[in-house]
MMTF fields as JSON, N, C-alpha, C and O atoms, coordinates in Angstrom:
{
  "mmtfVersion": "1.0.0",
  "mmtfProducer": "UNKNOWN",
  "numBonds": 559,
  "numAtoms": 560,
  "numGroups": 140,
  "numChains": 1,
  "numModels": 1,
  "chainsPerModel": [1],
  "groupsPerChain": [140],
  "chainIdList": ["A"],
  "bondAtomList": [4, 2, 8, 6, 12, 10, 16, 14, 20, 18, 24, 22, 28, 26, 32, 30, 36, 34, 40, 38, 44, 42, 48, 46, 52, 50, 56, 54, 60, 58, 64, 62, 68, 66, 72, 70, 76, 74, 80, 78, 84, 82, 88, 86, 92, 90, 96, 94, 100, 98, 104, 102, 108, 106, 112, 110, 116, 114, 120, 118, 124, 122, 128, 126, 132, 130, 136, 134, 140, 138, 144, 142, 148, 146, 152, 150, 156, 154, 160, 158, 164, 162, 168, 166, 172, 170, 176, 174, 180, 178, 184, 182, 188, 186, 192, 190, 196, 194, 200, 198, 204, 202, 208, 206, 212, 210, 216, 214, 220, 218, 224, 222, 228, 226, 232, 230, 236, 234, 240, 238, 244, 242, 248, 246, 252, 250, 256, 254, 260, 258, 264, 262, 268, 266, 272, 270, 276, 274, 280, 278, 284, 282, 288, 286, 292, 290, 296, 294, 300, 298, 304, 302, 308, 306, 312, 310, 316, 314, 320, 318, 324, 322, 328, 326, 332, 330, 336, 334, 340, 338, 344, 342, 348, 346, 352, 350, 356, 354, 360, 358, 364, 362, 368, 366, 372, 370, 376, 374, 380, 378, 384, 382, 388, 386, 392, 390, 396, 394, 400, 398, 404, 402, 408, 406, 412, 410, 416, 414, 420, 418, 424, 422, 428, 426, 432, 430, 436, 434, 440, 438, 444, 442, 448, 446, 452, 450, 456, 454, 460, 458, 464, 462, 468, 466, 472, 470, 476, 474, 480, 478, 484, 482, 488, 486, 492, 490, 496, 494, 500, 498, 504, 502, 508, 506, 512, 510, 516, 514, 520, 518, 524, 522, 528, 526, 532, 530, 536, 534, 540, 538, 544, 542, 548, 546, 552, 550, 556, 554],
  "bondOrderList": [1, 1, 1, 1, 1, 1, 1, 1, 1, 1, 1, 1, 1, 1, 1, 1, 1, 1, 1, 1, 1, 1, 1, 1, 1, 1, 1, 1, 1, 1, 1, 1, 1, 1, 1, 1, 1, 1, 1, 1, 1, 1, 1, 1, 1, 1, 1, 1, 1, 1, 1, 1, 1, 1, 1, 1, 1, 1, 1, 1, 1, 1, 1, 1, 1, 1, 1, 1, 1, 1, 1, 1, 1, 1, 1, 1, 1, 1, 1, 1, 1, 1, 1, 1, 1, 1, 1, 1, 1, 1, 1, 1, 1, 1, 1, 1, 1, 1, 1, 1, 1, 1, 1, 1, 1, 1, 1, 1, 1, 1, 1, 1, 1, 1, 1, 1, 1, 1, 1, 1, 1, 1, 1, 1, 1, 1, 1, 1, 1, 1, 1, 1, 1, 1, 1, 1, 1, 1, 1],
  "groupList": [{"groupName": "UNK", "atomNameList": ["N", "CA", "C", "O"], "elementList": ["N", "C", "C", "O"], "formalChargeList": [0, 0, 0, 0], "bondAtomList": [1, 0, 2, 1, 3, 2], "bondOrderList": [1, 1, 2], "singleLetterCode": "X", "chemCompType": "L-PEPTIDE LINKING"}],
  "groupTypeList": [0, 0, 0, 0, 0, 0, 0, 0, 0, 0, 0, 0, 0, 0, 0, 0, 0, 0, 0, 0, 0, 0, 0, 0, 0, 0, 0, 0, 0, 0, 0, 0, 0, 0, 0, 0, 0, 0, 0, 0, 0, 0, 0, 0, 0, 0, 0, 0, 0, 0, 0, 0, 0, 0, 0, 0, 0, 0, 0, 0, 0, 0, 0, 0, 0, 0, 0, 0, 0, 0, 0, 0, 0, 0, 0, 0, 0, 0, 0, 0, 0, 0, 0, 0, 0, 0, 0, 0, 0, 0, 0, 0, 0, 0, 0, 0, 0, 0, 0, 0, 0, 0, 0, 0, 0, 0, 0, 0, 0, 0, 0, 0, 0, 0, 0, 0, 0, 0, 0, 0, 0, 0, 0, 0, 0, 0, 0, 0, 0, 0, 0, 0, 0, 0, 0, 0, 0, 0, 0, 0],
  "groupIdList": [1, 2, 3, 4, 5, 6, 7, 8, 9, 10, 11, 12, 13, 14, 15, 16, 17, 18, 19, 20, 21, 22, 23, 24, 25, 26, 27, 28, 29, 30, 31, 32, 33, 34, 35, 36, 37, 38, 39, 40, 41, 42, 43, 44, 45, 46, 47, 48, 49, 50, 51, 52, 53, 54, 55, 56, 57, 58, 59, 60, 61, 62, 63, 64, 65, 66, 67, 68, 69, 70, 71, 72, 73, 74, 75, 76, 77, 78, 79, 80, 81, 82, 83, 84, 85, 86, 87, 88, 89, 90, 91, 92, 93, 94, 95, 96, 97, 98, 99, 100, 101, 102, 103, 104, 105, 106, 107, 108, 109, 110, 111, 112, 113, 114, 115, 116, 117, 118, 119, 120, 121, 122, 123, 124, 125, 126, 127, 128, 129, 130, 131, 132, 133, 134, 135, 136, 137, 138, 139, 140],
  "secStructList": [7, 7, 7, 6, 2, 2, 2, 2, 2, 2, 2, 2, 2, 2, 2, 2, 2, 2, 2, 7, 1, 2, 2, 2, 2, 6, 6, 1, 1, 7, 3, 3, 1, 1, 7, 7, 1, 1, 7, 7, 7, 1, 1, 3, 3, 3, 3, 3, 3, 3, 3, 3, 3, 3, 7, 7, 7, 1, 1, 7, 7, 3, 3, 3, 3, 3, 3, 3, 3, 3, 3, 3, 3, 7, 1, 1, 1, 1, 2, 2, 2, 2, 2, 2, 2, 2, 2, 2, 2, 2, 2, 2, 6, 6, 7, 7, 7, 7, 7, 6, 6, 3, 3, 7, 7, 7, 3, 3, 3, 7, 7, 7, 3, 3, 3, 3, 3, 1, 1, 6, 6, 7, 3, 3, 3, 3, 3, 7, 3, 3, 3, 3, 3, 3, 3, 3, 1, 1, 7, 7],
  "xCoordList": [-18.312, -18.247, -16.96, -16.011, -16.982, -15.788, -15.929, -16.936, -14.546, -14.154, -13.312, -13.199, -12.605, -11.758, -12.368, -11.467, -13.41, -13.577, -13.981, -14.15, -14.125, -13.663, -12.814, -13.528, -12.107, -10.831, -11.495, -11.722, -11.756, -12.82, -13.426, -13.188, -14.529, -15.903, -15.624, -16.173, -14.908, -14.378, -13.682, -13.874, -12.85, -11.856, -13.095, -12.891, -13.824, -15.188, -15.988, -16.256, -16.122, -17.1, -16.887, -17.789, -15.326, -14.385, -14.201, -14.381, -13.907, -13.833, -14.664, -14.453, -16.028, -16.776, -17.772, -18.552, -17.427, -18.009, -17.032, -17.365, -15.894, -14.879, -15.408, -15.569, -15.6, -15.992, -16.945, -17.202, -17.894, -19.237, -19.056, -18.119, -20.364, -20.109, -21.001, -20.678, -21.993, -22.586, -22.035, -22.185, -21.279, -20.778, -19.736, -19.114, -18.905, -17.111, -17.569, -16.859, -19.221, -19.457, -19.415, -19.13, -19.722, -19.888, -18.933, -19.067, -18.413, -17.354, -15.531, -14.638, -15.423, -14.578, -13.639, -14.18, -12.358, -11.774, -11.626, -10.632, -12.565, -12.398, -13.415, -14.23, -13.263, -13.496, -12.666, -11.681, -12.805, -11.723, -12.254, -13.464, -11.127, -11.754, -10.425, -10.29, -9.607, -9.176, -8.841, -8.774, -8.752, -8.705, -7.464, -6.581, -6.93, -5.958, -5.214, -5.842, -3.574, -3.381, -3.453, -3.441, -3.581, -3.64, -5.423, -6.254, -5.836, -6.991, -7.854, -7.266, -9.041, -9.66, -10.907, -11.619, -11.293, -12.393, -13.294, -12.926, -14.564, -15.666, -16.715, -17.429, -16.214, -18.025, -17.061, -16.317, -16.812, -16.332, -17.175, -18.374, -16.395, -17.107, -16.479, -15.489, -16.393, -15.93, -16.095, -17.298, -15.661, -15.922, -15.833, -14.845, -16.48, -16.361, -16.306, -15.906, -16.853, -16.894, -18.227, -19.313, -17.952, -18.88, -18.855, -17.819, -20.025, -20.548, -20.725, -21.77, -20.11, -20.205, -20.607, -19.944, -22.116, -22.338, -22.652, -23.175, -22.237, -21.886, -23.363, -24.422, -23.348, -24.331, -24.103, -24.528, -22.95, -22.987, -23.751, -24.464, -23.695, -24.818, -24.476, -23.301, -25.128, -24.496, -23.953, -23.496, -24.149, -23.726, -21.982, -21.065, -21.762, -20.598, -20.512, -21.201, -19.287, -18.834, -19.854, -20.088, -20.504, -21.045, -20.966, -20.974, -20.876, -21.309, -21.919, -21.807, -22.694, -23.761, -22.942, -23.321, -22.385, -21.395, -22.362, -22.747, -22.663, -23.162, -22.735, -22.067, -22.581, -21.059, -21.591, -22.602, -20.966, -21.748, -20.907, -19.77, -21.672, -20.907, -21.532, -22.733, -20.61, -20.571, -20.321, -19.369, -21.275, -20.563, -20.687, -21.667, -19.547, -19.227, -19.318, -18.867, -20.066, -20.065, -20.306, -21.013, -19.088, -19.118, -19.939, -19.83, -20.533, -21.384, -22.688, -23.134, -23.26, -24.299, -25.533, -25.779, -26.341, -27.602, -27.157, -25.987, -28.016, -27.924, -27.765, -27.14, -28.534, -28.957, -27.923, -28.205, -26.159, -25.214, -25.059, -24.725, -25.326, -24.949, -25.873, -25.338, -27.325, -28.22, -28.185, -28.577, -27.863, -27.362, -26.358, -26.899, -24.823, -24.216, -24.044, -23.016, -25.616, -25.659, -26.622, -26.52, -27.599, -28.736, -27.523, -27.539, -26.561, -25.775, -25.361, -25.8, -24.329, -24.406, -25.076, -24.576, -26.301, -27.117, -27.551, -27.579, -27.908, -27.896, -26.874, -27.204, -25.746, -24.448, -24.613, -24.708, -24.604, -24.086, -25.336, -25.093, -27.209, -27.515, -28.263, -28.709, -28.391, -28.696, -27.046, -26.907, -26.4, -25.146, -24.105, -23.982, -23.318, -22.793, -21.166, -20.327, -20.909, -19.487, -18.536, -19.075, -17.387, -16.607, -16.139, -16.094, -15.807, -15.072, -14.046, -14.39, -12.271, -11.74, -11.883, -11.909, -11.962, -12.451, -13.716, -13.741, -14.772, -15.569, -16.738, -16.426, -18.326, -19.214, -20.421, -21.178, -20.734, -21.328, -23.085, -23.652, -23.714, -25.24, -25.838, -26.287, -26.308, -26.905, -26.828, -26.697, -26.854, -26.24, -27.824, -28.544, -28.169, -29.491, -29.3, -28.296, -29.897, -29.576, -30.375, -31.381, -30.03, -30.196, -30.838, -31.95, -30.714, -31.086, -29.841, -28.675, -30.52, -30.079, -29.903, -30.562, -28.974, -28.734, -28.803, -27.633, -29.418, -28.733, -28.535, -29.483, -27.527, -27.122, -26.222, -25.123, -26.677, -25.378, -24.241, -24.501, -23.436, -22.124, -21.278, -21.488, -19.965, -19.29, -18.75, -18.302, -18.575, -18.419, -20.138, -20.508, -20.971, -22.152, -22.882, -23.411, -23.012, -23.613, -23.237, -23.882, -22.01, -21.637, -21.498, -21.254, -21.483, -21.131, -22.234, -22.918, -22.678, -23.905, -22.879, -21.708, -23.523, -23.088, -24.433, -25.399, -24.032, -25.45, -24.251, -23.186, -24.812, -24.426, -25.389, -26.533, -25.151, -25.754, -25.084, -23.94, -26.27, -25.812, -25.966, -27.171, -25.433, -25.897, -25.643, -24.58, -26.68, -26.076, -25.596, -26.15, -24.64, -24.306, -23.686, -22.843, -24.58, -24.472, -23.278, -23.24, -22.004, -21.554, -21.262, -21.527, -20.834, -20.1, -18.71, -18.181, -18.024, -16.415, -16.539, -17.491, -15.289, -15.079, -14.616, -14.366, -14.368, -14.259, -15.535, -16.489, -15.362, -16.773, -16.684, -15.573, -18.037, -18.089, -16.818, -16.601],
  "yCoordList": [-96.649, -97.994, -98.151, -97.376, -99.292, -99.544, -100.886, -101.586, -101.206, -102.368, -102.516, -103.675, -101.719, -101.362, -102.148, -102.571, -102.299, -102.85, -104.604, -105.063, -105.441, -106.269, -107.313, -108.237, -107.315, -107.959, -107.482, -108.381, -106.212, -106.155, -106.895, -107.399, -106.981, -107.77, -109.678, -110.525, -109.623, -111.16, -111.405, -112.406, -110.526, -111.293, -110.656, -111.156, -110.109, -109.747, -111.064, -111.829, -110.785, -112.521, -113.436, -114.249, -113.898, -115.244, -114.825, -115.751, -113.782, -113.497, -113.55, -113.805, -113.234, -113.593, -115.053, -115.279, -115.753, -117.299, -117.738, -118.246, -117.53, -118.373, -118.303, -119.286, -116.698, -116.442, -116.866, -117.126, -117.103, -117.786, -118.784, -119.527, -119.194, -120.541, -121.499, -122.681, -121.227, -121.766, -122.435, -123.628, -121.435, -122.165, -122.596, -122.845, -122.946, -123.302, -124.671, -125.676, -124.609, -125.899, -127.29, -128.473, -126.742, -127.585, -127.503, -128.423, -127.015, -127.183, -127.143, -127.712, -126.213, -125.624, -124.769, -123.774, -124.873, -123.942, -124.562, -124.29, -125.289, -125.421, -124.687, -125.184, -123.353, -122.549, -122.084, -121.487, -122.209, -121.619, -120.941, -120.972, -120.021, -119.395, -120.296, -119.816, -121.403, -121.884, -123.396, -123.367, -124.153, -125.71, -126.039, -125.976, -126.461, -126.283, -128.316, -129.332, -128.002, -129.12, -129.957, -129.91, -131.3, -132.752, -132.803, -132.137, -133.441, -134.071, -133.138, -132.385, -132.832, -132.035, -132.324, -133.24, -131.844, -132.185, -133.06, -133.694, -133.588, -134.432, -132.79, -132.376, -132.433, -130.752, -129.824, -129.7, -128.896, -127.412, -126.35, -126.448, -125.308, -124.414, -123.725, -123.268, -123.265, -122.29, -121.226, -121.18, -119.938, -118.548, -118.764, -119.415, -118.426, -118.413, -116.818, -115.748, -117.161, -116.356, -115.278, -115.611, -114.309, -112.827, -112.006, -111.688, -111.537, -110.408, -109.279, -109.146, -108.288, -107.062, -105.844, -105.438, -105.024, -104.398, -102.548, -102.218, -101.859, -100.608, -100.074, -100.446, -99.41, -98.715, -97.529, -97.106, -96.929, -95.769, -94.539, -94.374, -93.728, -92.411, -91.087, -90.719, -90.567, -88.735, -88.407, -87.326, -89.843, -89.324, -89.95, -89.493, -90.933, -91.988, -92.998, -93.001, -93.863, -94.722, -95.81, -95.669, -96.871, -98.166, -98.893, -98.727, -99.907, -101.505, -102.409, -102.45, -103.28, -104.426, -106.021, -106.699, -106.465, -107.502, -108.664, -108.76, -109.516, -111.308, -112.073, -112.567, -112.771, -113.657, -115.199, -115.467, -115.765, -117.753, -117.975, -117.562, -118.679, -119.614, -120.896, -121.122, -121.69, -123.372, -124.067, -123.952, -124.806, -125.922, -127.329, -127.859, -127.677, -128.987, -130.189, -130.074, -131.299, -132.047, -133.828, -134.11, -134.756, -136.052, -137.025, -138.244, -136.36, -137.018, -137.544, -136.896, -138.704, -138.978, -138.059, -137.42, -137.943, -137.2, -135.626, -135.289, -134.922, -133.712, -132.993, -131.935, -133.75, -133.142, -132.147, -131.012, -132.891, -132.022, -130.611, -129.562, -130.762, -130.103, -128.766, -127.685, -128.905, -127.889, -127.728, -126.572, -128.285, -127.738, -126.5, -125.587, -126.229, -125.704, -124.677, -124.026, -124.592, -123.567, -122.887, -121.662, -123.34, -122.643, -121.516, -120.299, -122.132, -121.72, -120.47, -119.364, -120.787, -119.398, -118.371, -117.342, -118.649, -118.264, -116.939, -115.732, -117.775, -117.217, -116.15, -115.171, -116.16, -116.083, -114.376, -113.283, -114.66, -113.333, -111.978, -110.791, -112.904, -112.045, -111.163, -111.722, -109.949, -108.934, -107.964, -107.109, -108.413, -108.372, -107.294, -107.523, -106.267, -105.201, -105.82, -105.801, -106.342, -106.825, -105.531, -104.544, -105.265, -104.294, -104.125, -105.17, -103.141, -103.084, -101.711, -100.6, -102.477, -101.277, -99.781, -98.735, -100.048, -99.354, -98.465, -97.809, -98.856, -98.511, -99.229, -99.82, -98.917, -99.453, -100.258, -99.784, -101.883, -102.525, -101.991, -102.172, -101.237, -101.448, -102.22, -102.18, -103.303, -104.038, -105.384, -105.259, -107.003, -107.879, -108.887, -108.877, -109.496, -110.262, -111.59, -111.63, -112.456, -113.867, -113.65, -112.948, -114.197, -114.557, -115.739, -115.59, -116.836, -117.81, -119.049, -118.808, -120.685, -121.694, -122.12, -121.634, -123.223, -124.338, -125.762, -125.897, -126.746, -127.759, -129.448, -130.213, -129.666, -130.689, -132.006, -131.945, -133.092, -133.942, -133.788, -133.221, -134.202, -134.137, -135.023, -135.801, -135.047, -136.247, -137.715, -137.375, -138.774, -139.77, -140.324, -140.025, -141.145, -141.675, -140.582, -141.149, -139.046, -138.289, -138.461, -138.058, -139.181, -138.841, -137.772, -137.661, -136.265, -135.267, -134.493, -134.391, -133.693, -132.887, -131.456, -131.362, -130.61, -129.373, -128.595, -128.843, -127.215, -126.138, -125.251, -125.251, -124.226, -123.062, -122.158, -122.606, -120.709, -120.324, -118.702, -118.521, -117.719, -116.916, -115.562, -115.533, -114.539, -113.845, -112.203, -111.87, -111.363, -109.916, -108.534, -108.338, -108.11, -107.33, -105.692, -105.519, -104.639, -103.24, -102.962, -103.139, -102.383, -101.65, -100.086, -99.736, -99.151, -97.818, -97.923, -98.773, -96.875, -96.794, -95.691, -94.921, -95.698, -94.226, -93.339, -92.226, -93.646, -92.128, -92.001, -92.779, -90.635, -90.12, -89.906, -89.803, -89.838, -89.941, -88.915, -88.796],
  "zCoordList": [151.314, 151.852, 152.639, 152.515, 153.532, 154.574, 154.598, 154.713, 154.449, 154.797, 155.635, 156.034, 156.108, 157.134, 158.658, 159.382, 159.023, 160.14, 160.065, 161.194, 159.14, 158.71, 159.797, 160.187, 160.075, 160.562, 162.114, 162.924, 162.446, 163.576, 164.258, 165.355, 163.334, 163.1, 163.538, 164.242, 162.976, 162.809, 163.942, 164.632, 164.196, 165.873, 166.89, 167.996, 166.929, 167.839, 168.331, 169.258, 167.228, 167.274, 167.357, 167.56, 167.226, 167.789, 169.019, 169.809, 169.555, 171.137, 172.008, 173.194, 171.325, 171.974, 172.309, 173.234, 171.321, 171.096, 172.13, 173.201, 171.777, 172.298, 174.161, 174.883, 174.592, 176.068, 176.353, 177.529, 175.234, 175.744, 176.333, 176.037, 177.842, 178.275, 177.796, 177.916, 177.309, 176.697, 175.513, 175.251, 174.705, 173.683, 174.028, 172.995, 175.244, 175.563, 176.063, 176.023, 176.689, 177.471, 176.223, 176.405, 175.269, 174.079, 172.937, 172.13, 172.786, 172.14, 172.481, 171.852, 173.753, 174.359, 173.646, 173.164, 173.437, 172.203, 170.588, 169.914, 170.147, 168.856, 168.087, 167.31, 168.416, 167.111, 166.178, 166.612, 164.728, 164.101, 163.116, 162.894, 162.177, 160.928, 159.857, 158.731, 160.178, 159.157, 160.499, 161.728, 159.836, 160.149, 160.718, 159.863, 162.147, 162.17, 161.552, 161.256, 161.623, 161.447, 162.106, 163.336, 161.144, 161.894, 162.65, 162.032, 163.703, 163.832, 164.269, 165.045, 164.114, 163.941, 165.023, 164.609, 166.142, 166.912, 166.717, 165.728, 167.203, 166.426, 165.888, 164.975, 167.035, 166.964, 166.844, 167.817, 165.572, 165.961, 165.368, 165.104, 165.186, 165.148, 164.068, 164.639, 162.605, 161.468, 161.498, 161.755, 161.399, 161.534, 159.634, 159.292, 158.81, 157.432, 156.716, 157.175, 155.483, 154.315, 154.565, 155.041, 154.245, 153.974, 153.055, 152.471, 152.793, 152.051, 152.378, 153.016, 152.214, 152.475, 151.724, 150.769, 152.314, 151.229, 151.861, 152.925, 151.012, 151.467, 152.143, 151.636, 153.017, 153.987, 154.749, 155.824, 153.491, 154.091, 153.997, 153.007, 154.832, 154.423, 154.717, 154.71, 154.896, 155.114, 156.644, 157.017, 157.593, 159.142, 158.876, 159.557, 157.898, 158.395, 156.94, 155.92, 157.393, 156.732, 157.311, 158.511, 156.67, 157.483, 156.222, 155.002, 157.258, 156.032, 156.84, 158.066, 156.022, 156.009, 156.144, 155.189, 156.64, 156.559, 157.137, 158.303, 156.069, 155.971, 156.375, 155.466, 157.442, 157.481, 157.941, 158.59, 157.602, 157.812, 159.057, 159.288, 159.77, 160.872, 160.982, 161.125, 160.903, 160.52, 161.67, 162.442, 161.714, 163.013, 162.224, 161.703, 162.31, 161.584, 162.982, 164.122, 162.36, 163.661, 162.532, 161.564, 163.526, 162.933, 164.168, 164.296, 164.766, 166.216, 165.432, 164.485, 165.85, 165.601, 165.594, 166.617, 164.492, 164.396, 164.217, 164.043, 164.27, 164.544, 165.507, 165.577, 166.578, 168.326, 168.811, 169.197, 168.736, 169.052, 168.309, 168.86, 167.128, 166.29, 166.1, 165.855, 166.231, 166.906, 167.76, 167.921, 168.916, 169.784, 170.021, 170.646, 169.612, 169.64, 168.464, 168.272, 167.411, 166.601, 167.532, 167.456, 168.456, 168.907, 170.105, 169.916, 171.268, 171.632, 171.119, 171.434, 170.164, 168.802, 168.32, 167.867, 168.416, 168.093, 169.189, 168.949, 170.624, 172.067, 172.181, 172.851, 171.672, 172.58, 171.664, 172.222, 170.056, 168.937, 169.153, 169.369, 168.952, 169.205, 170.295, 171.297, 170.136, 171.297, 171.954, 172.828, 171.336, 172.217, 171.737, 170.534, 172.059, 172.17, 171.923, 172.823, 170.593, 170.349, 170.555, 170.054, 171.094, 170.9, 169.537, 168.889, 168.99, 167.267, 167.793, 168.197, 167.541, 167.711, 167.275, 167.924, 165.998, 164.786, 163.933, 162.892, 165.037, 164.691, 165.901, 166.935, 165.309, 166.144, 165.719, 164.871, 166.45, 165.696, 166.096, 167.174, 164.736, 165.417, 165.544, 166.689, 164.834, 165.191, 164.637, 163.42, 165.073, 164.508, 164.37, 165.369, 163.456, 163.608, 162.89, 162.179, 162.918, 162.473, 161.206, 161.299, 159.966, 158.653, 158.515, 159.02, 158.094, 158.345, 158.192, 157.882, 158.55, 158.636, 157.719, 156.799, 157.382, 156.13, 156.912, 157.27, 157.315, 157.637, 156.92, 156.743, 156.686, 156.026, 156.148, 156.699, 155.663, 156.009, 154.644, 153.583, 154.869, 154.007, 154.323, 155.253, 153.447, 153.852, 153.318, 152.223, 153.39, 152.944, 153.625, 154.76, 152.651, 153.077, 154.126, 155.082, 154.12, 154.674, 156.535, 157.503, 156.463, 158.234, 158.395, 159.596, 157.681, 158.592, 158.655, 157.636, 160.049, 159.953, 159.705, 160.076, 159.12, 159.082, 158.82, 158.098, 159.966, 159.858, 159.671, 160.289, 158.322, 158.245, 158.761, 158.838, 159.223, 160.05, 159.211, 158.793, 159.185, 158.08, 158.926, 159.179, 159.438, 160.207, 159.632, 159.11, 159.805, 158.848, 160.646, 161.728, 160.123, 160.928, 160.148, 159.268, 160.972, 160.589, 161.404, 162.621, 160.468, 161.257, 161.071, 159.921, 161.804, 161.291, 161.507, 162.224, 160.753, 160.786, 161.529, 161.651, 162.1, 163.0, 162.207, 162.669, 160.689, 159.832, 159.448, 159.464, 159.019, 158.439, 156.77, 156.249, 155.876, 154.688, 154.135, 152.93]
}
């Protein structure tokens, strides 16, 4: 197993949301993987928590890495808020992320959560669960 590409995986996929225009048109740079201080957008975007499970085999090091992406939104309804997960959605799969470290095969969407939260359910939040194969550039 590898965990080593990890930290990879994760600034990959913030680099690339972030370049998306699709996703910059709608959110612009408020993606984050921790909250920054003081006021916080109405629509952003969370890079979250993952599961990682070993997939390695007799060619290489690989792992199976789960990872949630959240778009938190205090906008009326949902509309925005599916909106800029479908974006996300567009933007991660099919797509050839670079990994210094190694190489991503293949990334596919998991499924949706969507929910209100909040004080009196003002906040929409979709978690968005996505599994991604990768290899390490060491070998077993």
């Amino acid at each position: 197993m590898t965990y080593a590409i990890a930290g990879d995986l994760q600034g990959a996929v913030y680099q690339h949301l972030l370049g998306d225009s699709a996703v910059s048109a709608l959110v612009g740079t408020a993606i984050y993987d921790a909250l920054p201080m003081g006021e916080v957008p109405e629509t952003y975007v969370s890079i979250g928590a993952e599961t990682v499970r070993d997939r390695s085999d007799i060619s290489g090091a690989g792992a199976e890495h789960r990872f949630t992406v959240s778009v938190i939104s205090d906008g009326a309804g949902f509309a925005r808020a599916k909106a800029v997960a479908g974006a996300i959605g567009d933007a991660l799969l099919n797509r050839d992320l670079p990994l210094e470290g190694g190489r991503l095969v293949g990334m596919w969407f998991d499924r949706a959560d969507a929910r209100r939260t909040g004080k009196a359910g003002r906040v929409r939040r979709i978690d968005m669960r996505f599994r991604a194969r990768v290899e390490d550039n060491q070998t077993v």
